[in-house]
Short mmCIF file of C-alpha atoms and ligand atoms in Angstrom, two decimals:
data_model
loop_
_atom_site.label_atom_id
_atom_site.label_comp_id
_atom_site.label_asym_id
_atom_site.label_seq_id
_atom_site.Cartn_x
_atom_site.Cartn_y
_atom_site.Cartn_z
CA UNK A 1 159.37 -124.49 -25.03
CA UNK A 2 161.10 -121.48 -26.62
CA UNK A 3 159.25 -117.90 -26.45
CA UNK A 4 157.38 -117.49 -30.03
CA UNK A 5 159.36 -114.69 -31.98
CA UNK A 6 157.44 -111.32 -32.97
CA UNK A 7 159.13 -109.27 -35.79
CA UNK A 8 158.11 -105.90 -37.18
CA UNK A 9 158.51 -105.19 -40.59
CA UNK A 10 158.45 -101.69 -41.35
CA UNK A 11 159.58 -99.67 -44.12
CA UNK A 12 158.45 -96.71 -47.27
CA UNK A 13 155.71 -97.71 -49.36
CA UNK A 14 157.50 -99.51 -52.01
CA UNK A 15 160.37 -100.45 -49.62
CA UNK A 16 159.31 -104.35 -50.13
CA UNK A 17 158.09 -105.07 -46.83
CA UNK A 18 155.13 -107.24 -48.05
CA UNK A 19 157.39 -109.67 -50.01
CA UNK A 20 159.94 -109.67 -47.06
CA UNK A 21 157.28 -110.46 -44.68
CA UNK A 22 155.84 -113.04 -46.05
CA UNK A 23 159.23 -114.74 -47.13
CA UNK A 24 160.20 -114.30 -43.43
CA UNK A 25 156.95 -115.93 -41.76
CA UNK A 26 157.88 -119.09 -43.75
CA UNK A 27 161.23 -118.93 -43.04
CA UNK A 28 160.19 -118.82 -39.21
CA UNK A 29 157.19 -120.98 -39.17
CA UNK A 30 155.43 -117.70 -38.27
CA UNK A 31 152.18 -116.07 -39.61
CA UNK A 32 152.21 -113.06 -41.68
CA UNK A 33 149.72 -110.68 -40.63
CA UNK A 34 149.71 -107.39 -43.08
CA UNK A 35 147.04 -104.64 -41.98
CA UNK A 36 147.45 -103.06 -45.77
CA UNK A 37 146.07 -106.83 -47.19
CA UNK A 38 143.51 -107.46 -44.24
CA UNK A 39 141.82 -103.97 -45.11
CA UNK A 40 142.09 -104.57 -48.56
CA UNK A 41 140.24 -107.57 -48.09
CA UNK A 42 137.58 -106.47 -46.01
CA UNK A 43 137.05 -103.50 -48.65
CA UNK A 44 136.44 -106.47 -51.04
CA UNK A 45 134.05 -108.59 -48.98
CA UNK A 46 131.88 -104.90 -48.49
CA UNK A 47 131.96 -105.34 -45.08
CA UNK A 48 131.54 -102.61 -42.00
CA UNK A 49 135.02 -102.58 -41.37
CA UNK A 50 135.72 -102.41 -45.03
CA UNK A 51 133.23 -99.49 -45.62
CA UNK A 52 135.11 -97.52 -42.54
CA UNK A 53 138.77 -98.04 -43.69
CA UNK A 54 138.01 -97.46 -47.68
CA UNK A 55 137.97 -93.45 -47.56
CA UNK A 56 140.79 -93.46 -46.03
CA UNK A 57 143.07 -96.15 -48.13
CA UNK A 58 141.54 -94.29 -51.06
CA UNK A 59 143.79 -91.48 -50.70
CA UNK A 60 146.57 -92.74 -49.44
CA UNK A 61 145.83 -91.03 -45.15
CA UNK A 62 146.57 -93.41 -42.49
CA UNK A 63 143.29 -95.23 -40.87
CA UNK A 64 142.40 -93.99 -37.19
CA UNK A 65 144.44 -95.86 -34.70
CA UNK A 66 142.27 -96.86 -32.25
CA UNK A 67 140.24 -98.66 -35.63
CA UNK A 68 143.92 -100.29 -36.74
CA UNK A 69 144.58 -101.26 -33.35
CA UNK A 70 141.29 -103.14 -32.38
CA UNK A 71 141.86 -104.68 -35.25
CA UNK A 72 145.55 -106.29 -34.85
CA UNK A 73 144.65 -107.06 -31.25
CA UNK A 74 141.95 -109.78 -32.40
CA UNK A 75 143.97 -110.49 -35.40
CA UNK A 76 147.42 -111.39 -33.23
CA UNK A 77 145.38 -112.78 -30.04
CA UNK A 78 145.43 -116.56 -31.00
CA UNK A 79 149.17 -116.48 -32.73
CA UNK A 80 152.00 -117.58 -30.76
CA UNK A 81 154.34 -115.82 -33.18
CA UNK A 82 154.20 -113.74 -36.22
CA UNK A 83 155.98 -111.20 -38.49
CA UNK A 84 154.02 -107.88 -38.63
CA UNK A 85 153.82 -105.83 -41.72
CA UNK A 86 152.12 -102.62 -41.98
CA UNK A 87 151.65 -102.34 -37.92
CA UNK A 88 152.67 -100.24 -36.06
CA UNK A 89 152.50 -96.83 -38.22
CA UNK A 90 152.23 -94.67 -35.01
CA UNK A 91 154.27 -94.20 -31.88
CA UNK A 92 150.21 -94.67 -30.12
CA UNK A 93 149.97 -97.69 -32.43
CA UNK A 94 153.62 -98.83 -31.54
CA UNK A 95 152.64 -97.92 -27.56
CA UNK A 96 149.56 -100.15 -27.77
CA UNK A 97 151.42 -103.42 -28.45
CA UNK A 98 153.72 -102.95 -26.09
CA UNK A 99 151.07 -102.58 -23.72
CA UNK A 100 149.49 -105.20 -24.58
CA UNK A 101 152.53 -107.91 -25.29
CA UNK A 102 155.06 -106.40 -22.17
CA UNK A 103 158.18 -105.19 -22.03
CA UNK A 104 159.57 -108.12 -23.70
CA UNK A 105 157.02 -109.03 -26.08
CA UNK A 106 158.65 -107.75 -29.51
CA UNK A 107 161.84 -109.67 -30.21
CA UNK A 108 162.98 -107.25 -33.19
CA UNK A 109 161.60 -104.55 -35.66
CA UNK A 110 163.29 -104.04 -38.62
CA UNK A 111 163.05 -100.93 -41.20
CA UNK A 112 163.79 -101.69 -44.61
CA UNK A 113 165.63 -98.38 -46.16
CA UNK A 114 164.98 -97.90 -49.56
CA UNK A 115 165.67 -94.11 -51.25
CA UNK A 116 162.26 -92.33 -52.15
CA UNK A 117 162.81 -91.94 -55.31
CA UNK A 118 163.46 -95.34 -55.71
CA UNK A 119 160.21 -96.21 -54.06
CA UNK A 120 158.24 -93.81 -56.45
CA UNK A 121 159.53 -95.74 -59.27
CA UNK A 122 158.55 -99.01 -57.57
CA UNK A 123 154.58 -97.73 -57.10
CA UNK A 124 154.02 -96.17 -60.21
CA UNK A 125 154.99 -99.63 -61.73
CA UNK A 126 153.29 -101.78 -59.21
CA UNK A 127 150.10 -103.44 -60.61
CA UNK A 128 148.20 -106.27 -58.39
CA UNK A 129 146.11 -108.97 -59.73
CA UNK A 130 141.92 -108.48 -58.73
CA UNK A 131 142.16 -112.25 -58.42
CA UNK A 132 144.87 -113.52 -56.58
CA UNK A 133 146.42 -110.38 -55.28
CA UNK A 134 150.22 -111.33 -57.07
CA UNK A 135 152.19 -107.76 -57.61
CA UNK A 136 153.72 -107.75 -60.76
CA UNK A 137 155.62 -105.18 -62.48
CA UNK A 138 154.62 -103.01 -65.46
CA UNK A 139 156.90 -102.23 -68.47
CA UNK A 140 155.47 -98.69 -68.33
CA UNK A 141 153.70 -96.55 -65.97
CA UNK A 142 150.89 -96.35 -68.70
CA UNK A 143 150.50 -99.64 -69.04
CA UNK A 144 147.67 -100.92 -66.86
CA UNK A 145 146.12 -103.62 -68.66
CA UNK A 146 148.06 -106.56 -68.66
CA UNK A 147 146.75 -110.18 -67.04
CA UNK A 148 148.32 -111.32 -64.15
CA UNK A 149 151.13 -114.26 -64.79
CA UNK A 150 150.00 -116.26 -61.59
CA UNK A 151 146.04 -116.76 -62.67
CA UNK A 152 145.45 -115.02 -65.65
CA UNK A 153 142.92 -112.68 -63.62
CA UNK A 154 142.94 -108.91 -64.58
CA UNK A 155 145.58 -107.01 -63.08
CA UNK A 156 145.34 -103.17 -62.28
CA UNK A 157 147.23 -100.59 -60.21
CA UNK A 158 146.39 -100.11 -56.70
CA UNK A 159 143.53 -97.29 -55.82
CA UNK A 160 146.26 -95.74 -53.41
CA UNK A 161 149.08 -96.14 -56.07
CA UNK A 162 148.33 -92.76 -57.44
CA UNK A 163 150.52 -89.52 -57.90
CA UNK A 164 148.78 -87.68 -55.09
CA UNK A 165 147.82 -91.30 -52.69
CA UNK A 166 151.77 -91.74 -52.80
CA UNK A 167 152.67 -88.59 -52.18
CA UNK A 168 150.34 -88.46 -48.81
CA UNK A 169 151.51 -92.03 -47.66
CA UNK A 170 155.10 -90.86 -47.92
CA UNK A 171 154.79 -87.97 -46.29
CA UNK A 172 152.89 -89.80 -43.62
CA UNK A 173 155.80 -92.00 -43.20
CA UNK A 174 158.41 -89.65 -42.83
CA UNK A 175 155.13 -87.26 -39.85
CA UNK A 176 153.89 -90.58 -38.39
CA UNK A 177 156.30 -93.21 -38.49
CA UNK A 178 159.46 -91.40 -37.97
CA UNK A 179 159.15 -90.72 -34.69
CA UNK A 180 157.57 -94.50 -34.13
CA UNK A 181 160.87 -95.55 -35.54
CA UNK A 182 163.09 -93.10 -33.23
CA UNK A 183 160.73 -94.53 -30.05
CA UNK A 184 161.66 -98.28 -31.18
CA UNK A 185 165.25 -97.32 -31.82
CA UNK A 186 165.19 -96.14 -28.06
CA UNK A 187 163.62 -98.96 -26.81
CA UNK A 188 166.40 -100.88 -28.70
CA UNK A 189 164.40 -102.86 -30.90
CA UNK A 190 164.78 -101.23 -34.24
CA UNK A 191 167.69 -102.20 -36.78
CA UNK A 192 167.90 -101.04 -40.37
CA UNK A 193 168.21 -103.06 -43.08
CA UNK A 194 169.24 -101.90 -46.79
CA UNK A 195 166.17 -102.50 -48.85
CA UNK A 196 167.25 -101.78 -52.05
CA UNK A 197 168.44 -104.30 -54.83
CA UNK A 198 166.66 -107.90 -55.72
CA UNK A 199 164.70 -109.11 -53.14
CA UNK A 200 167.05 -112.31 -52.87
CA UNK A 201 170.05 -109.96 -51.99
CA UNK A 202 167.00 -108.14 -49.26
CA UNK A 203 166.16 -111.69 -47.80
CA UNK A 204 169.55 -112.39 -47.32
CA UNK A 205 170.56 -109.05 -45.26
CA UNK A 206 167.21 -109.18 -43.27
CA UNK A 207 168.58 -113.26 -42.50
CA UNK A 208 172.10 -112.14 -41.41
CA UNK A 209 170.47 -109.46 -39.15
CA UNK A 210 168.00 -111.38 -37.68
CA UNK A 211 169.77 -114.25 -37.16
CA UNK A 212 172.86 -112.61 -35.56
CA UNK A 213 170.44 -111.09 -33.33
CA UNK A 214 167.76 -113.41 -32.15
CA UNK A 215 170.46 -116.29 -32.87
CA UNK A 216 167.68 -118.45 -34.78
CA UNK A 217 169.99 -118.62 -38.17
CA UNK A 218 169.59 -122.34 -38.71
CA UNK A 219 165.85 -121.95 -39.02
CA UNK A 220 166.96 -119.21 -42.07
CA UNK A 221 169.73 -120.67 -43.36
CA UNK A 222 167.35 -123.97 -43.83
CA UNK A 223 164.78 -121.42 -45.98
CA UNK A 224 164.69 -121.31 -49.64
CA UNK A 225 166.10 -117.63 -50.89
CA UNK A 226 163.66 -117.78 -53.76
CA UNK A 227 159.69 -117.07 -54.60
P1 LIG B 301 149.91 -101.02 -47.02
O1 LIG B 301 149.44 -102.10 -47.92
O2 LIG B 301 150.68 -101.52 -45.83
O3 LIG B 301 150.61 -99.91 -47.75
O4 LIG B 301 148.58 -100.35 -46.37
C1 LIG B 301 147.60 -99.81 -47.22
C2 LIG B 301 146.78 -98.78 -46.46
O5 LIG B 301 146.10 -99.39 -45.35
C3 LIG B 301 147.57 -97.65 -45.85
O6 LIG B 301 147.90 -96.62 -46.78
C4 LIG B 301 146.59 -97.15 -44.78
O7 LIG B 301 145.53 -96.42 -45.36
C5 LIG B 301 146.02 -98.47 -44.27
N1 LIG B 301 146.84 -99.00 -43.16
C6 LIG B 301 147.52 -100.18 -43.15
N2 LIG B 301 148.14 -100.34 -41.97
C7 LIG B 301 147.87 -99.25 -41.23
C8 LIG B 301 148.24 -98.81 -39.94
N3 LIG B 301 149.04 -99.54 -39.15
N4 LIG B 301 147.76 -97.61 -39.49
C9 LIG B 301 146.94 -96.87 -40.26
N5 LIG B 301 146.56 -97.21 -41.51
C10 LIG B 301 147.02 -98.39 -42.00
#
Protein backbone atom coordinates (compact mmCIF):
# COMPACT_ATOMS: atom_id res chain seq x y z
CA UNK A 1 0.00 0.00 0.00
CA UNK A 2 1.12 3.49 -1.07
CA UNK A 3 2.19 6.12 1.80
CA UNK A 4 -1.10 8.42 2.42
CA UNK A 5 -0.23 11.98 0.95
CA UNK A 6 -0.15 15.12 3.43
CA UNK A 7 -0.44 18.56 1.68
CA UNK A 8 -0.25 22.01 3.23
CA UNK A 9 -2.22 24.62 1.99
CA UNK A 10 -1.06 27.88 2.94
CA UNK A 11 -1.58 31.23 1.70
CA UNK A 12 -2.94 35.38 2.64
CA UNK A 13 -6.22 35.60 4.06
CA UNK A 14 -8.26 35.86 1.02
CA UNK A 15 -5.67 33.92 -1.06
CA UNK A 16 -8.47 31.01 -1.56
CA UNK A 17 -6.95 28.38 0.36
CA UNK A 18 -10.29 27.14 1.88
CA UNK A 19 -11.91 26.52 -1.56
CA UNK A 20 -8.58 24.97 -2.85
CA UNK A 21 -8.43 22.72 0.02
CA UNK A 22 -11.38 21.36 0.00
CA UNK A 23 -11.48 20.89 -3.91
CA UNK A 24 -8.09 19.14 -3.42
CA UNK A 25 -9.16 16.58 -0.52
CA UNK A 26 -11.77 15.30 -3.03
CA UNK A 27 -9.65 15.27 -5.72
CA UNK A 28 -7.24 13.01 -3.50
CA UNK A 29 -9.66 11.02 -1.54
CA UNK A 30 -8.16 12.98 1.39
CA UNK A 31 -9.82 14.83 4.36
CA UNK A 32 -9.83 18.46 4.65
CA UNK A 33 -9.00 19.56 7.97
CA UNK A 34 -9.18 23.65 8.26
CA UNK A 35 -8.21 24.99 11.89
CA UNK A 36 -10.02 28.54 10.81
CA UNK A 37 -13.59 26.25 10.32
CA UNK A 38 -12.89 23.80 13.35
CA UNK A 39 -12.56 26.98 15.71
CA UNK A 40 -15.28 28.56 14.14
CA UNK A 41 -17.27 25.73 14.95
CA UNK A 42 -16.41 25.17 18.36
CA UNK A 43 -17.11 29.08 18.94
CA UNK A 44 -20.63 28.07 17.72
CA UNK A 45 -21.26 24.96 19.82
CA UNK A 46 -20.05 27.46 23.11
CA UNK A 47 -17.72 25.10 24.01
CA UNK A 48 -14.28 25.43 26.29
CA UNK A 49 -12.22 25.35 23.41
CA UNK A 50 -14.50 27.71 21.65
CA UNK A 51 -14.62 30.21 24.62
CA UNK A 52 -10.51 30.11 24.61
CA UNK A 53 -9.95 30.66 20.82
CA UNK A 54 -12.94 33.43 20.38
CA UNK A 55 -10.87 36.57 21.77
CA UNK A 56 -8.46 35.87 19.76
CA UNK A 57 -10.31 35.14 16.17
CA UNK A 58 -12.24 38.25 17.18
CA UNK A 59 -9.55 40.46 16.23
CA UNK A 60 -7.98 38.93 13.77
CA UNK A 61 -4.30 37.70 16.39
CA UNK A 62 -3.19 34.28 15.81
CA UNK A 63 -4.40 31.60 18.65
CA UNK A 64 -1.48 30.34 21.06
CA UNK A 65 0.35 27.53 19.45
CA UNK A 66 0.66 25.11 21.84
CA UNK A 67 -3.65 25.51 21.95
CA UNK A 68 -3.60 25.14 17.79
CA UNK A 69 -1.29 22.41 18.00
CA UNK A 70 -3.01 20.07 20.61
CA UNK A 71 -5.63 20.58 18.67
CA UNK A 72 -4.46 19.34 15.00
CA UNK A 73 -2.60 16.52 16.72
CA UNK A 74 -6.04 14.81 17.85
CA UNK A 75 -7.69 16.17 14.85
CA UNK A 76 -4.96 14.43 12.21
CA UNK A 77 -4.23 11.27 14.60
CA UNK A 78 -6.80 8.81 13.00
CA UNK A 79 -6.33 10.19 9.14
CA UNK A 80 -4.14 8.36 6.93
CA UNK A 81 -3.97 11.39 4.63
CA UNK A 82 -5.24 14.85 4.45
CA UNK A 83 -4.83 18.37 2.96
CA UNK A 84 -4.18 20.96 5.74
CA UNK A 85 -5.52 24.42 5.57
CA UNK A 86 -4.88 27.02 8.05
CA UNK A 87 -1.96 24.80 9.88
CA UNK A 88 0.93 25.47 10.27
CA UNK A 89 0.95 29.46 10.83
CA UNK A 90 4.27 29.28 12.83
CA UNK A 91 7.75 27.96 12.20
CA UNK A 92 6.95 26.23 16.22
CA UNK A 93 3.64 25.15 14.69
CA UNK A 94 5.39 23.99 11.37
CA UNK A 95 8.33 22.30 13.84
CA UNK A 96 5.64 20.39 15.77
CA UNK A 97 4.37 18.31 12.83
CA UNK A 98 7.39 17.47 11.72
CA UNK A 99 8.11 16.16 14.96
CA UNK A 100 5.45 14.44 15.23
CA UNK A 101 4.96 12.92 11.41
CA UNK A 102 9.17 12.48 10.68
CA UNK A 103 11.30 13.61 8.36
CA UNK A 104 9.24 12.36 5.62
CA UNK A 105 5.87 12.85 6.81
CA UNK A 106 4.73 16.03 4.66
CA UNK A 107 4.70 15.15 0.97
CA UNK A 108 4.24 18.95 -0.22
CA UNK A 109 3.14 22.46 1.08
CA UNK A 110 1.98 24.75 -1.22
CA UNK A 111 1.53 28.76 -0.83
CA UNK A 112 -1.03 30.22 -2.85
CA UNK A 113 0.32 33.95 -3.91
CA UNK A 114 -2.24 36.29 -4.29
CA UNK A 115 -1.28 40.38 -4.21
CA UNK A 116 -2.62 42.08 -0.90
CA UNK A 117 -4.50 44.31 -2.30
CA UNK A 118 -6.19 41.86 -4.12
CA UNK A 119 -6.89 39.93 -0.97
CA UNK A 120 -8.35 43.13 0.77
CA UNK A 121 -10.80 43.34 -1.92
CA UNK A 122 -11.63 39.64 -1.57
CA UNK A 123 -12.45 40.07 2.52
CA UNK A 124 -14.22 43.12 2.51
CA UNK A 125 -16.63 41.32 0.02
CA UNK A 126 -16.62 37.98 1.65
CA UNK A 127 -19.94 37.23 3.48
CA UNK A 128 -20.58 33.49 4.96
CA UNK A 129 -23.87 31.96 5.49
CA UNK A 130 -24.80 31.43 9.69
CA UNK A 131 -26.34 28.24 8.34
CA UNK A 132 -24.38 26.35 6.13
CA UNK A 133 -21.16 28.21 6.21
CA UNK A 134 -21.21 28.81 1.94
CA UNK A 135 -18.93 32.15 1.19
CA UNK A 136 -20.54 34.14 -1.19
CA UNK A 137 -19.66 37.37 -2.60
CA UNK A 138 -21.24 40.80 -1.98
CA UNK A 139 -22.02 43.38 -4.73
CA UNK A 140 -20.81 46.02 -2.26
CA UNK A 141 -18.81 46.21 0.79
CA UNK A 142 -22.00 47.77 2.45
CA UNK A 143 -24.07 45.30 1.61
CA UNK A 144 -24.39 42.76 4.41
CA UNK A 145 -27.78 41.54 4.31
CA UNK A 146 -28.36 39.32 1.62
CA UNK A 147 -29.57 35.36 2.13
CA UNK A 148 -27.29 32.86 1.31
CA UNK A 149 -27.95 31.10 -2.35
CA UNK A 150 -27.11 27.51 -0.96
CA UNK A 151 -29.96 27.44 2.04
CA UNK A 152 -31.55 30.56 2.15
CA UNK A 153 -30.04 31.04 5.82
CA UNK A 154 -28.86 34.63 6.73
CA UNK A 155 -25.61 35.47 5.50
CA UNK A 156 -23.21 38.06 7.24
CA UNK A 157 -19.53 39.05 7.09
CA UNK A 158 -17.09 37.29 9.13
CA UNK A 159 -16.33 38.81 12.88
CA UNK A 160 -12.54 38.84 11.76
CA UNK A 161 -13.41 40.32 8.26
CA UNK A 162 -13.07 43.78 9.58
CA UNK A 163 -10.80 46.82 8.55
CA UNK A 164 -8.61 46.50 11.61
CA UNK A 165 -9.08 42.10 12.06
CA UNK A 166 -7.58 42.12 8.38
CA UNK A 167 -5.14 44.35 8.82
CA UNK A 168 -3.66 42.28 12.03
CA UNK A 169 -4.06 38.82 10.20
CA UNK A 170 -2.03 40.20 7.31
CA UNK A 171 0.47 41.52 9.07
CA UNK A 172 0.66 38.33 11.03
CA UNK A 173 1.20 36.54 7.86
CA UNK A 174 3.83 38.41 6.44
CA UNK A 175 5.73 38.31 11.11
CA UNK A 176 4.58 34.69 11.60
CA UNK A 177 4.30 32.82 8.56
CA UNK A 178 7.02 34.21 6.52
CA UNK A 179 9.64 32.80 8.10
CA UNK A 180 7.44 29.30 8.44
CA UNK A 181 7.39 29.56 4.71
CA UNK A 182 11.32 30.33 4.30
CA UNK A 183 11.87 27.12 6.96
CA UNK A 184 9.60 24.85 4.54
CA UNK A 185 11.24 26.28 1.47
CA UNK A 186 14.57 25.00 3.14
CA UNK A 187 13.37 21.87 4.01
CA UNK A 188 12.28 21.66 0.30
CA UNK A 189 8.76 21.22 0.71
CA UNK A 190 7.30 24.54 -0.19
CA UNK A 191 6.26 25.49 -3.92
CA UNK A 192 4.30 28.56 -4.89
CA UNK A 193 1.43 28.57 -6.72
CA UNK A 194 -0.25 31.78 -8.47
CA UNK A 195 -3.47 32.28 -6.62
CA UNK A 196 -4.98 34.83 -8.39
CA UNK A 197 -7.74 34.54 -11.17
CA UNK A 198 -11.00 32.04 -11.06
CA UNK A 199 -10.60 29.40 -8.88
CA UNK A 200 -10.93 26.85 -11.92
CA UNK A 201 -7.74 28.45 -13.52
CA UNK A 202 -6.21 28.05 -9.33
CA UNK A 203 -7.29 24.28 -9.27
CA UNK A 204 -5.74 23.70 -12.35
CA UNK A 205 -2.10 25.23 -11.48
CA UNK A 206 -2.22 23.69 -7.90
CA UNK A 207 -3.07 20.06 -10.20
CA UNK A 208 -0.10 20.60 -12.59
CA UNK A 209 2.17 21.28 -9.53
CA UNK A 210 1.16 18.68 -7.49
CA UNK A 211 0.92 16.21 -9.83
CA UNK A 212 4.32 16.82 -11.51
CA UNK A 213 5.62 16.53 -8.14
CA UNK A 214 4.11 13.76 -6.13
CA UNK A 215 3.38 12.09 -9.71
CA UNK A 216 -0.38 11.26 -8.58
CA UNK A 217 -1.91 13.32 -11.79
CA UNK A 218 -4.34 10.62 -12.82
CA UNK A 219 -6.08 10.83 -9.49
CA UNK A 220 -6.45 14.92 -10.57
CA UNK A 221 -6.87 14.72 -13.93
CA UNK A 222 -9.95 12.17 -13.05
CA UNK A 223 -11.44 15.28 -10.64
CA UNK A 224 -14.12 17.53 -11.72
CA UNK A 225 -12.56 21.34 -12.17
CA UNK A 226 -15.86 22.73 -11.00
CA UNK A 227 -17.94 23.49 -7.52
P1 LIG B 1 -8.80 31.11 8.88
O1 LIG B 1 -10.22 30.74 8.65
O2 LIG B 1 -7.83 30.06 8.42
O3 LIG B 1 -8.47 32.49 8.38
O4 LIG B 1 -8.60 31.16 10.49
C1 LIG B 1 -9.40 32.01 11.26
C2 LIG B 1 -8.70 32.33 12.57
O5 LIG B 1 -8.50 31.13 13.34
C3 LIG B 1 -7.33 32.94 12.44
O6 LIG B 1 -7.35 34.34 12.18
C4 LIG B 1 -6.74 32.63 13.82
O7 LIG B 1 -7.29 33.47 14.82
C5 LIG B 1 -7.28 31.22 14.06
N1 LIG B 1 -6.36 30.20 13.53
C6 LIG B 1 -6.62 29.31 12.54
N2 LIG B 1 -5.55 28.53 12.32
C7 LIG B 1 -4.59 28.95 13.16
C8 LIG B 1 -3.25 28.56 13.40
N3 LIG B 1 -2.66 27.57 12.71
N4 LIG B 1 -2.54 29.22 14.36
C9 LIG B 1 -3.10 30.20 15.08
N5 LIG B 1 -4.37 30.64 14.90
C10 LIG B 1 -5.11 30.02 13.95
Amino acid sequence: MSAPTRLLVLGRQGSGKGTQSCRLAKALGLTHVSTGDLFRREVARGSALGRTVSTYIDKGALVPDDVVIEVVMNQTADLAGWVLDGFPRTVAQGQALVNALGDNGIDLAVELEVPVHQVVRRLSLRRVCDGCGATSVAPTDDDDIRLCNACGGSVARRPDDTVEAIELRLSNYDRMTGPLLIWLDSLGLLVTVDGTGTADEVFDRLHAVIAERLLIGDEIADAPTTG
